PDB file of C-alpha atoms in Angstrom:
ATOM      1  CA  MET A  95     -19.553  14.367 -77.148  1.00  0.00           C
ATOM      2  CA  THR A  96     -19.228  13.463 -73.455  1.00  0.00           C
ATOM      3  CA  ALA A  97     -22.033  12.507 -71.164  1.00  0.00           C
ATOM      4  CA  PRO A  98     -23.177  15.353 -68.888  1.00  0.00           C
ATOM      5  CA  ILE A  99     -21.850  15.263 -65.251  1.00  0.00           C
ATOM      6  CA  PRO A 100     -24.774  14.835 -62.726  1.00  0.00           C
ATOM      7  CA  ARG A 101     -25.162  17.496 -60.189  1.00  0.00           C
ATOM      8  CA  ASP A 102     -26.095  15.037 -57.406  1.00  0.00           C
ATOM      9  CA  ILE A 103     -24.008  12.258 -56.873  1.00  0.00           C
ATOM     10  CA  PRO A 104     -25.610   9.489 -54.352  1.00  0.00           C
ATOM     11  CA  ASP A 105     -23.692   8.495 -51.179  1.00  0.00           C
ATOM     12  CA  ILE A 106     -21.580   5.415 -51.625  1.00  0.00           C
ATOM     13  CA  PRO A 107     -22.790   2.777 -49.078  1.00  0.00           C
ATOM     14  CA  ALA A 108     -20.325   1.675 -46.672  1.00  0.00           C
ATOM     15  CA  LEU A 109     -18.528  -1.613 -47.424  1.00  0.00           C
ATOM     16  CA  PRO A 110     -19.769  -4.537 -45.142  1.00  0.00           C
ATOM     17  CA  GLY A 111     -17.262  -6.066 -42.781  1.00  0.00           C
ATOM     18  CA  VAL A 112     -15.260  -3.050 -42.366  1.00  0.00           C
ATOM     19  CA  PRO A 113     -15.008  -2.145 -38.543  1.00  0.00           C
ATOM     20  CA  SER A 114     -15.520   1.523 -37.691  1.00  0.00           C
ATOM     21  CA  LEU A 115     -12.981   3.285 -35.562  1.00  0.00           C
ATOM     22  CA  LEU A 116     -13.513   3.266 -31.829  1.00  0.00           C
ATOM     23  CA  SER A 117     -13.045   6.149 -29.423  1.00  0.00           C
ATOM     24  CA  SER A 118      -9.977   5.460 -27.350  1.00  0.00           C
ATOM     25  CA  PRO A 119     -10.348   6.217 -23.523  1.00  0.00           C
ATOM     26  CA  VAL A 120      -6.802   7.360 -23.442  1.00  0.00           C
ATOM     27  CA  PRO A 121      -6.399  11.224 -24.303  1.00  0.00           C
ATOM     28  CA  ALA A 122      -4.260  12.243 -27.014  1.00  0.00           C
ATOM     29  CA  SER A 123      -2.123  14.206 -24.534  1.00  0.00           C
ATOM     30  CA  ALA A 124      -1.220  10.858 -22.723  1.00  0.00           C
ATOM     31  CA  VAL A 125       0.066   9.215 -25.890  1.00  0.00           C
ATOM     32  CA  VAL A 126       3.994   9.486 -25.975  1.00  0.00           C
ATOM     33  CA  ALA A 127       5.680   8.624 -28.970  1.00  0.00           C
ATOM     34  CA  PRO A 128       8.836   6.372 -28.501  1.00  0.00           C
ATOM     35  CA  VAL A 129      11.791   8.829 -28.225  1.00  0.00           C
ATOM     36  CA  HIS A 130      15.272   8.390 -26.869  1.00  0.00           C
ATOM     37  CA  ARG A 131      15.242   9.953 -23.273  1.00  0.00           C
ATOM     38  CA  PRO A 132      18.662   9.676 -21.741  1.00  0.00           C
ATOM     39  CA  LEU A 133      18.132  12.179 -18.908  1.00  0.00           C
ATOM     40  CA  ALA A 134      15.077  10.217 -17.805  1.00  0.00           C
ATOM     41  CA  ALA A 135      16.810   6.841 -18.191  1.00  0.00           C
ATOM     42  CA  VAL A 136      20.134   8.151 -16.137  1.00  0.00           C
ATOM     43  CA  TYR A 137      17.848   9.523 -13.438  1.00  0.00           C
ATOM     44  CA  ARG A 138      15.694   6.379 -13.060  1.00  0.00           C
ATOM     45  CA  LEU A 139      18.843   4.202 -12.902  1.00  0.00           C
ATOM     46  CA  LEU A 140      20.338   6.473 -10.219  1.00  0.00           C
ATOM     47  CA  VAL A 141      17.089   6.152  -8.087  1.00  0.00           C
ATOM     48  CA  ALA A 142      17.083   2.341  -8.605  1.00  0.00           C
ATOM     49  CA  LEU A 143      20.673   2.320  -7.299  1.00  0.00           C
ATOM     50  CA  VAL A 144      19.954   4.468  -4.267  1.00  0.00           C
ATOM     51  CA  ALA A 145      16.981   2.218  -3.182  1.00  0.00           C
ATOM     52  CA  VAL A 146      19.202  -0.885  -3.678  1.00  0.00           C
ATOM     53  CA  ALA A 147      21.925   0.824  -1.569  1.00  0.00           C
ATOM     54  CA  GLY A 148      19.314   1.618   1.199  1.00  0.00           C
ATOM     55  CA  VAL A 149      17.940  -1.993   1.159  1.00  0.00           C
ATOM     56  CA  THR A 150      21.566  -3.417   1.177  1.00  0.00           C
ATOM     57  CA  ILE A 151      22.499  -1.438   4.147  1.00  0.00           C
ATOM     58  CA  ASP A 152      19.388  -2.770   6.147  1.00  0.00           C
ATOM     59  CA  LEU A 153      20.228  -6.318   5.172  1.00  0.00           C
ATOM     60  CA  VAL A 154      23.844  -5.914   6.335  1.00  0.00           C
ATOM     61  CA  LEU A 155      22.661  -4.617   9.502  1.00  0.00           C
ATOM     62  CA  GLY A 156      20.027  -6.773  10.466  1.00  0.00           C
ATOM     63  CA  SER A 157      18.403 -10.434   9.763  1.00  0.00           C
ATOM     64  CA  PRO A 158      17.712 -10.753   6.088  1.00  0.00           C
ATOM     65  CA  VAL A 159      14.514 -12.481   6.711  1.00  0.00           C
ATOM     66  CA  HIS A 160      13.295  -9.937   9.190  1.00  0.00           C
ATOM     67  CA  VAL A 161      14.343  -6.994   7.012  1.00  0.00           C
ATOM     68  CA  LEU A 162      12.614  -8.255   4.025  1.00  0.00           C
ATOM     69  CA  SER A 163       9.288  -8.673   5.919  1.00  0.00           C
ATOM     70  CA  TYR A 164       9.014  -4.851   6.096  1.00  0.00           C
ATOM     71  CA  PHE A 165       6.750  -3.061   3.739  1.00  0.00           C
ATOM     72  CA  THR A 166       9.242  -0.304   3.241  1.00  0.00           C
ATOM     73  CA  ILE A 167      11.772  -2.756   1.987  1.00  0.00           C
ATOM     74  CA  GLN A 168       9.539  -4.624  -0.384  1.00  0.00           C
ATOM     75  CA  SER A 169       8.301  -1.202  -1.797  1.00  0.00           C
ATOM     76  CA  ASN A 170      11.777  -0.150  -2.361  1.00  0.00           C
ATOM     77  CA  ILE A 171      12.787  -3.360  -3.999  1.00  0.00           C
ATOM     78  CA  LEU A 172       9.790  -3.152  -6.309  1.00  0.00           C
ATOM     79  CA  LEU A 173      10.781   0.496  -7.164  1.00  0.00           C
ATOM     80  CA  ALA A 174      14.189  -0.514  -7.965  1.00  0.00           C
ATOM     81  CA  LEU A 175      13.101  -3.105 -10.512  1.00  0.00           C
ATOM     82  CA  VAL A 176      10.359  -0.857 -11.872  1.00  0.00           C
ATOM     83  CA  PHE A 177      12.701   1.871 -12.321  1.00  0.00           C
ATOM     84  CA  THR A 178      15.383   0.034 -13.813  1.00  0.00           C
ATOM     85  CA  LEU A 179      12.950  -1.399 -16.428  1.00  0.00           C
ATOM     86  CA  ALA A 180      11.848   2.100 -16.994  1.00  0.00           C
ATOM     87  CA  ALA A 181      15.404   3.428 -17.416  1.00  0.00           C
ATOM     88  CA  ARG A 182      16.023   0.795 -20.117  1.00  0.00           C
ATOM     89  CA  ARG A 183      12.885   1.641 -22.068  1.00  0.00           C
ATOM     90  CA  ALA A 184      13.584   5.309 -21.824  1.00  0.00           C
ATOM     91  CA  TRP A 185      17.085   4.650 -23.296  1.00  0.00           C
ATOM     92  CA  THR A 186      16.166   2.428 -26.055  1.00  0.00           C
ATOM     93  CA  ALA A 187      13.225   4.538 -27.127  1.00  0.00           C
ATOM     94  CA  ARG A 188      10.516   2.043 -26.153  1.00  0.00           C
ATOM     95  CA  ARG A 189       7.106   2.444 -25.033  1.00  0.00           C
ATOM     96  CA  PRO A 190       6.716   3.342 -21.302  1.00  0.00           C
ATOM     97  CA  LEU A 191       5.772   0.611 -18.790  1.00  0.00           C
ATOM     98  CA  PRO A 192       2.081   0.030 -18.121  1.00  0.00           C
ATOM     99  CA  SER A 193       0.464   2.745 -15.989  1.00  0.00           C
ATOM    100  CA  ALA A 194      -1.054   0.248 -13.719  1.00  0.00           C
ATOM    101  CA  LEU A 195       2.477  -0.960 -12.640  1.00  0.00           C
ATOM    102  CA  THR A 196       4.067   2.390 -12.326  1.00  0.00           C
ATOM    103  CA  GLY A 197       1.084   3.839 -10.520  1.00  0.00           C
ATOM    104  CA  ALA A 198       1.097   1.082  -7.929  1.00  0.00           C
ATOM    105  CA  THR A 199       4.850   1.419  -7.477  1.00  0.00           C
ATOM    106  CA  LEU A 200       4.456   5.242  -6.844  1.00  0.00           C
ATOM    107  CA  LEU A 201       1.535   4.727  -4.435  1.00  0.00           C
ATOM    108  CA  TYR A 202       3.506   2.081  -2.353  1.00  0.00           C
ATOM    109  CA  ILE A 203       6.570   4.024  -2.076  1.00  0.00           C
ATOM    110  CA  THR A 204       4.608   7.242  -1.247  1.00  0.00           C
ATOM    111  CA  ILE A 205       2.802   5.118   1.549  1.00  0.00           C
ATOM    112  CA  ALA A 206       6.035   3.952   3.102  1.00  0.00           C
ATOM    113  CA  GLY A 207       7.211   7.417   3.364  1.00  0.00           C
ATOM    114  CA  LEU A 208       4.011   8.894   4.687  1.00  0.00           C
ATOM    115  CA  VAL A 209       3.530   6.140   7.303  1.00  0.00           C
ATOM    116  CA  TYR A 210       7.094   6.550   8.508  1.00  0.00           C
ATOM    117  CA  HIS A 211       6.991  10.288   8.811  1.00  0.00           C
ATOM    118  CA  LEU A 212       3.304  10.693  10.094  1.00  0.00           C
ATOM    119  CA  LEU A 213       2.958   7.686  12.365  1.00  0.00           C
ATOM    120  CA  LEU A 214       6.126   6.124  13.226  1.00  0.00           C
ATOM    121  CA  THR A 215       8.483   8.989  13.905  1.00  0.00           C
ATOM    122  CA  ASN A 216       5.879  11.406  14.731  1.00  0.00           C
ATOM    123  CA  THR A 217       6.097  12.085  18.546  1.00  0.00           C
ATOM    124  CA  SER A 218       2.514  13.105  18.676  1.00  0.00           C
ATOM    125  CA  SER A 219       1.332   9.842  16.960  1.00  0.00           C
ATOM    126  CA  PRO A 220      -0.266   7.063  19.158  1.00  0.00           C
ATOM    127  CA  PHE A 221       2.114   4.589  17.106  1.00  0.00           C
ATOM    128  CA  SER A 222       5.420   6.427  17.407  1.00  0.00           C
ATOM    129  CA  MET A 223       8.408   4.305  17.638  1.00  0.00           C
ATOM    130  CA  THR A 224      10.679   6.940  18.960  1.00  0.00           C
ATOM    131  CA  GLY A 225       9.426   6.989  22.513  1.00  0.00           C
ATOM    132  CA  GLY A 226      11.791   5.172  24.981  1.00  0.00           C
ATOM    133  CA  THR A 227      14.181   4.079  22.297  1.00  0.00           C
ATOM    134  CA  THR A 228      17.652   5.596  21.258  1.00  0.00           C
ATOM    135  CA  PRO A 229      17.273   7.317  17.746  1.00  0.00           C
ATOM    136  CA  PRO A 230      19.140   5.410  14.914  1.00  0.00           C
ATOM    137  CA  THR A 231      22.692   6.663  14.085  1.00  0.00           C
ATOM    138  CA  GLY A 232      25.272   6.004  11.671  1.00  0.00           C
ATOM    139  CA  TRP A 233      24.407   3.584   8.802  1.00  0.00           C
ATOM    140  CA  GLN A 234      20.951   2.798  10.277  1.00  0.00           C
ATOM    141  CA  TRP A 235      20.007   6.603  10.041  1.00  0.00           C
ATOM    142  CA  ILE A 236      21.380   6.715   6.549  1.00  0.00           C
ATOM    143  CA  SER A 237      19.281   3.783   5.239  1.00  0.00           C
ATOM    144  CA  ASN A 238      16.167   5.296   7.027  1.00  0.00           C
ATOM    145  CA  GLN A 239      16.676   8.567   5.247  1.00  0.00           C
ATOM    146  CA  ILE A 240      17.175   6.788   1.927  1.00  0.00           C
ATOM    147  CA  LEU A 241      14.324   4.438   2.009  1.00  0.00           C
ATOM    148  CA  HIS A 242      11.642   6.713   3.561  1.00  0.00           C
ATOM    149  CA  THR A 243      12.672  10.087   2.454  1.00  0.00           C
ATOM    150  CA  ALA A 244      15.019  10.326  -0.542  1.00  0.00           C
ATOM    151  CA  VAL A 245      13.517   7.407  -2.669  1.00  0.00           C
ATOM    152  CA  PRO A 246       9.805   8.446  -2.136  1.00  0.00           C
ATOM    153  CA  ILE A 247      10.657  12.148  -2.979  1.00  0.00           C
ATOM    154  CA  ALA A 248      12.714  11.007  -6.116  1.00  0.00           C
ATOM    155  CA  ALA A 249       9.908   8.955  -7.350  1.00  0.00           C
ATOM    156  CA  LEU A 250       7.420  11.793  -6.892  1.00  0.00           C
ATOM    157  CA  LEU A 251       9.886  14.158  -8.979  1.00  0.00           C
ATOM    158  CA  ASP A 252      10.084  11.396 -11.581  1.00  0.00           C
ATOM    159  CA  TRP A 253       6.320  11.196 -11.910  1.00  0.00           C
ATOM    160  CA  LEU A 254       5.862  15.059 -11.949  1.00  0.00           C
ATOM    161  CA  LEU A 255       8.961  15.927 -14.204  1.00  0.00           C
ATOM    162  CA  LEU A 256       9.605  12.924 -16.448  1.00  0.00           C
ATOM    163  CA  THR A 257       6.165  11.007 -16.800  1.00  0.00           C
ATOM    164  CA  ALA A 258       3.496  11.945 -19.217  1.00  0.00           C
ATOM    165  CA  PRO A 259       0.205  12.876 -17.462  1.00  0.00           C
ATOM    166  CA  GLY A 260      -3.218  11.265 -17.906  1.00  0.00           C
ATOM    167  CA  ARG A 261      -2.089   7.690 -17.992  1.00  0.00           C
ATOM    168  CA  LEU A 262      -3.639   6.635 -14.395  1.00  0.00           C
ATOM    169  CA  HIS A 263      -7.230   5.946 -14.232  1.00  0.00           C
ATOM    170  CA  LEU A 264      -9.635   5.369 -11.304  1.00  0.00           C
ATOM    171  CA  ARG A 265     -10.411   1.711 -12.146  1.00  0.00           C
ATOM    172  CA  GLN A 266      -6.815   0.986 -11.214  1.00  0.00           C
ATOM    173  CA  ALA A 267      -7.053   2.289  -7.515  1.00  0.00           C
ATOM    174  CA  PRO A 268      -8.936  -0.790  -6.217  1.00  0.00           C
ATOM    175  CA  THR A 269      -6.437  -3.330  -7.540  1.00  0.00           C
ATOM    176  CA  TRP A 270      -3.658  -1.228  -6.220  1.00  0.00           C
ATOM    177  CA  LEU A 271      -4.908  -1.896  -2.712  1.00  0.00           C
ATOM    178  CA  LEU A 272      -4.710  -5.755  -3.053  1.00  0.00           C
ATOM    179  CA  TYR A 273      -0.931  -5.726  -2.191  1.00  0.00           C
ATOM    180  CA  PRO A 274      -1.535  -3.769   1.353  1.00  0.00           C
ATOM    181  CA  LEU A 275      -4.335  -6.022   1.975  1.00  0.00           C
ATOM    182  CA  ALA A 276      -1.985  -9.292   1.271  1.00  0.00           C
ATOM    183  CA  TYR A 277       0.719  -7.405   3.399  1.00  0.00           C
ATOM    184  CA  LEU A 278      -1.739  -7.145   6.364  1.00  0.00           C
ATOM    185  CA  VAL A 279      -2.712 -10.788   6.213  1.00  0.00           C
ATOM    186  CA  PHE A 280       0.990 -11.832   5.923  1.00  0.00           C
ATOM    187  CA  SER A 281       1.917  -9.591   8.888  1.00  0.00           C
ATOM    188  CA  LEU A 282      -0.837 -10.991  11.222  1.00  0.00           C
ATOM    189  CA  GLY A 283      -0.058 -14.434  10.111  1.00  0.00           C
ATOM    190  CA  ARG A 284       3.606 -13.887  10.671  1.00  0.00           C
ATOM    191  CA  GLY A 285       2.921 -12.568  14.151  1.00  0.00           C
ATOM    192  CA  GLU A 286       0.770 -15.783  14.996  1.00  0.00           C
ATOM    193  CA  LEU A 287       3.608 -17.913  13.913  1.00  0.00           C
ATOM    194  CA  ILE A 288       6.338 -16.106  16.207  1.00  0.00           C
ATOM    195  CA  LEU A 289       6.387 -16.975  20.079  1.00  0.00           C
ATOM    196  CA  PRO A 290       4.752 -14.101  22.194  1.00  0.00           C
ATOM    197  CA  GLY A 291       7.249 -11.938  23.773  1.00  0.00           C
ATOM    198  CA  THR A 292       9.772 -12.274  20.849  1.00  0.00           C
ATOM    199  CA  PRO A 293      11.108  -8.812  19.921  1.00  0.00           C
ATOM    200  CA  GLY A 294       9.825  -7.808  16.538  1.00  0.00           C
ATOM    201  CA  ARG A 295       6.893 -10.137  16.487  1.00  0.00           C
ATOM    202  CA  TYR A 296       4.893  -7.598  14.942  1.00  0.00           C
ATOM    203  CA  LEU A 297       6.504  -5.303  12.437  1.00  0.00           C
ATOM    204  CA  TYR A 298       4.400  -2.189  13.023  1.00  0.00           C
ATOM    205  CA  PRO A 299       2.796  -0.724  16.199  1.00  0.00           C
ATOM    206  CA  PHE A 300      -0.639  -0.221  14.540  1.00  0.00           C
ATOM    207  CA  LEU A 301      -0.644  -3.989  13.455  1.00  0.00           C
ATOM    208  CA  ASP A 302       0.448  -5.322  16.911  1.00  0.00           C
ATOM    209  CA  ALA A 303      -2.329  -7.753  17.774  1.00  0.00           C
ATOM    210  CA  GLY A 304      -0.352  -8.781  20.696  1.00  0.00           C
ATOM    211  CA  LEU A 305      -0.454  -5.342  22.276  1.00  0.00           C
ATOM    212  CA  HIS A 306      -3.887  -4.349  20.977  1.00  0.00           C
ATOM    213  CA  SER A 307      -6.936  -6.548  20.233  1.00  0.00           C
ATOM    214  CA  TYR A 308      -7.682  -7.703  16.672  1.00  0.00           C
ATOM    215  CA  LYS A 309     -10.692  -5.594  16.761  1.00  0.00           C
ATOM    216  CA  SER A 310      -8.524  -2.392  17.183  1.00  0.00           C
ATOM    217  CA  VAL A 311      -5.891  -3.714  14.690  1.00  0.00           C
ATOM    218  CA  LEU A 312      -8.471  -4.437  11.984  1.00  0.00           C
ATOM    219  CA  GLY A 313      -9.986  -1.013  12.756  1.00  0.00           C
ATOM    220  CA  ASN A 314      -6.578   0.643  12.225  1.00  0.00           C
ATOM    221  CA  ALA A 315      -6.175  -1.382   9.038  1.00  0.00           C
ATOM    222  CA  LEU A 316      -9.580  -0.262   7.878  1.00  0.00           C
ATOM    223  CA  LEU A 317      -8.781   3.453   8.325  1.00  0.00           C
ATOM    224  CA  LEU A 318      -5.331   3.015   6.833  1.00  0.00           C
ATOM    225  CA  GLY A 319      -6.874   1.268   3.856  1.00  0.00           C
ATOM    226  CA  LEU A 320      -9.434   4.075   3.278  1.00  0.00           C
ATOM    227  CA  ALA A 321      -6.559   6.700   3.554  1.00  0.00           C
ATOM    228  CA  PHE A 322      -4.515   4.770   1.000  1.00  0.00           C
ATOM    229  CA  TYR A 323      -7.576   4.502  -1.322  1.00  0.00           C
ATOM    230  CA  GLY A 324      -8.051   8.371  -0.966  1.00  0.00           C
ATOM    231  CA  LEU A 325      -4.346   8.781  -1.590  1.00  0.00           C
ATOM    232  CA  ALA A 326      -4.620   6.829  -4.835  1.00  0.00           C
ATOM    233  CA  VAL A 327      -7.637   8.643  -5.992  1.00  0.00           C
ATOM    234  CA  LEU A 328      -5.788  11.987  -5.190  1.00  0.00           C
ATOM    235  CA  MET A 329      -2.866  10.878  -7.249  1.00  0.00           C
ATOM    236  CA  ILE A 330      -5.077   9.885 -10.187  1.00  0.00           C
ATOM    237  CA  ALA A 331      -6.824  13.291 -10.111  1.00  0.00           C
ATOM    238  CA  LEU A 332      -3.494  15.064 -10.045  1.00  0.00           C
ATOM    239  CA  ASP A 333      -2.283  13.015 -12.850  1.00  0.00           C
ATOM    240  CA  HIS A 334      -5.153  14.371 -15.112  1.00  0.00           C
ATOM    241  CA  VAL A 335      -4.699  18.068 -14.352  1.00  0.00           C
ATOM    242  CA  ARG A 336      -0.798  18.430 -14.175  1.00  0.00           C
ATOM    243  CA  PRO A 337       1.021  19.782 -17.332  1.00  0.00           C
ATOM    244  CA  ASN A 338       2.734  17.545 -19.669  1.00  0.00           C
ATOM    245  CA  PRO A 339       6.572  17.718 -19.022  1.00  0.00           C
ATOM    246  CA  VAL A 340       7.504  15.364 -21.763  1.00  0.00           C
ATOM    247  CA  ARG A 341       5.688  16.801 -24.716  1.00  0.00           C
ATOM    248  CA  HIS A 342       7.889  16.674 -27.939  1.00  0.00           C
ATOM    249  CA  ARG A 343       7.370  18.901 -30.981  1.00  0.00           C
ATOM    250  CA  GLY A 344       8.041  16.851 -34.062  1.00  0.00           C
ATOM    251  CA  LYS A 345       9.808  17.986 -37.056  1.00  0.00           C
ATOM    252  CA  THR A 346       7.809  18.088 -40.300  1.00  0.00           C
ATOM    253  CA  GLY A 347      10.794  18.697 -42.644  1.00  0.00           C
ATOM    254  CA  PHE A 348       9.587  21.985 -44.028  1.00  0.00           C
ATOM    255  CA  ARG A 349       8.452  25.376 -42.764  1.00  0.00           C
ATOM    256  CA  LEU A 350       5.435  27.316 -43.550  1.00  0.00           C
ATOM    257  CA  GLN A 351       6.240  30.840 -44.901  1.00  0.00           C
ATOM    258  CA  PRO A 352       4.089  33.842 -44.428  1.00  0.00           C
ATOM    259  CA  PRO A 353       2.287  34.887 -47.581  1.00  0.00           C
ATOM    260  CA  VAL A 354       4.139  37.678 -49.593  1.00  0.00           C
ATOM    261  CA  GLY A 355       2.384  40.841 -50.146  1.00  0.00           C
TER     262      GLY A 355
END
């Protein structure tokens, strides 16, 4: 005879020393399995090459030290490096680059494009650089369009069409502003080291402490910093509501059949 099976089986206590699973702050929709993505790899490599071409044109036309001091040039160099690494990871089916790096790159190149079109070439802007000067032509015009228009738009398209959403976080926004702050210090320090009256002493009109007072320049920097932070917050919010363009449907190896009858 066999012993009767008890109706109530007591719960087994948890084993000591076994950690419980922690909830992840990253949504499941943002987790992208490594997959070979040749289209994304080729696109990002082409964007990186276009950015390098624009920077090279400016370096050939002007003084390398002067050209490399511009925020736009530095942003395009950063984008070329990041997109080259991202292209390699997409081609070799590796995990994407950290969102803190890609988000910062997108923010900086977007800032470069918006400042150029809204402040520097807008005739109604108090900091317009078009008044009293001959518009750039030839290769200079081509490089301006590449660095301030084509590359920023291409970076935005990569983010919207080739990047999984939900990877950017609000805690990253303050750290993204460290580079613009460092550039402000660099620009003002550079202007102090150059003799007054030297052309190109200050790279941007809104940072020209020789023409405006330091109070006005710092006020402009504060307003721009707030605008950049608002842009970063908007970018993060859009990243959490936009659809996922890289969702892949895995194959299970079998197909469920409908019931017969």
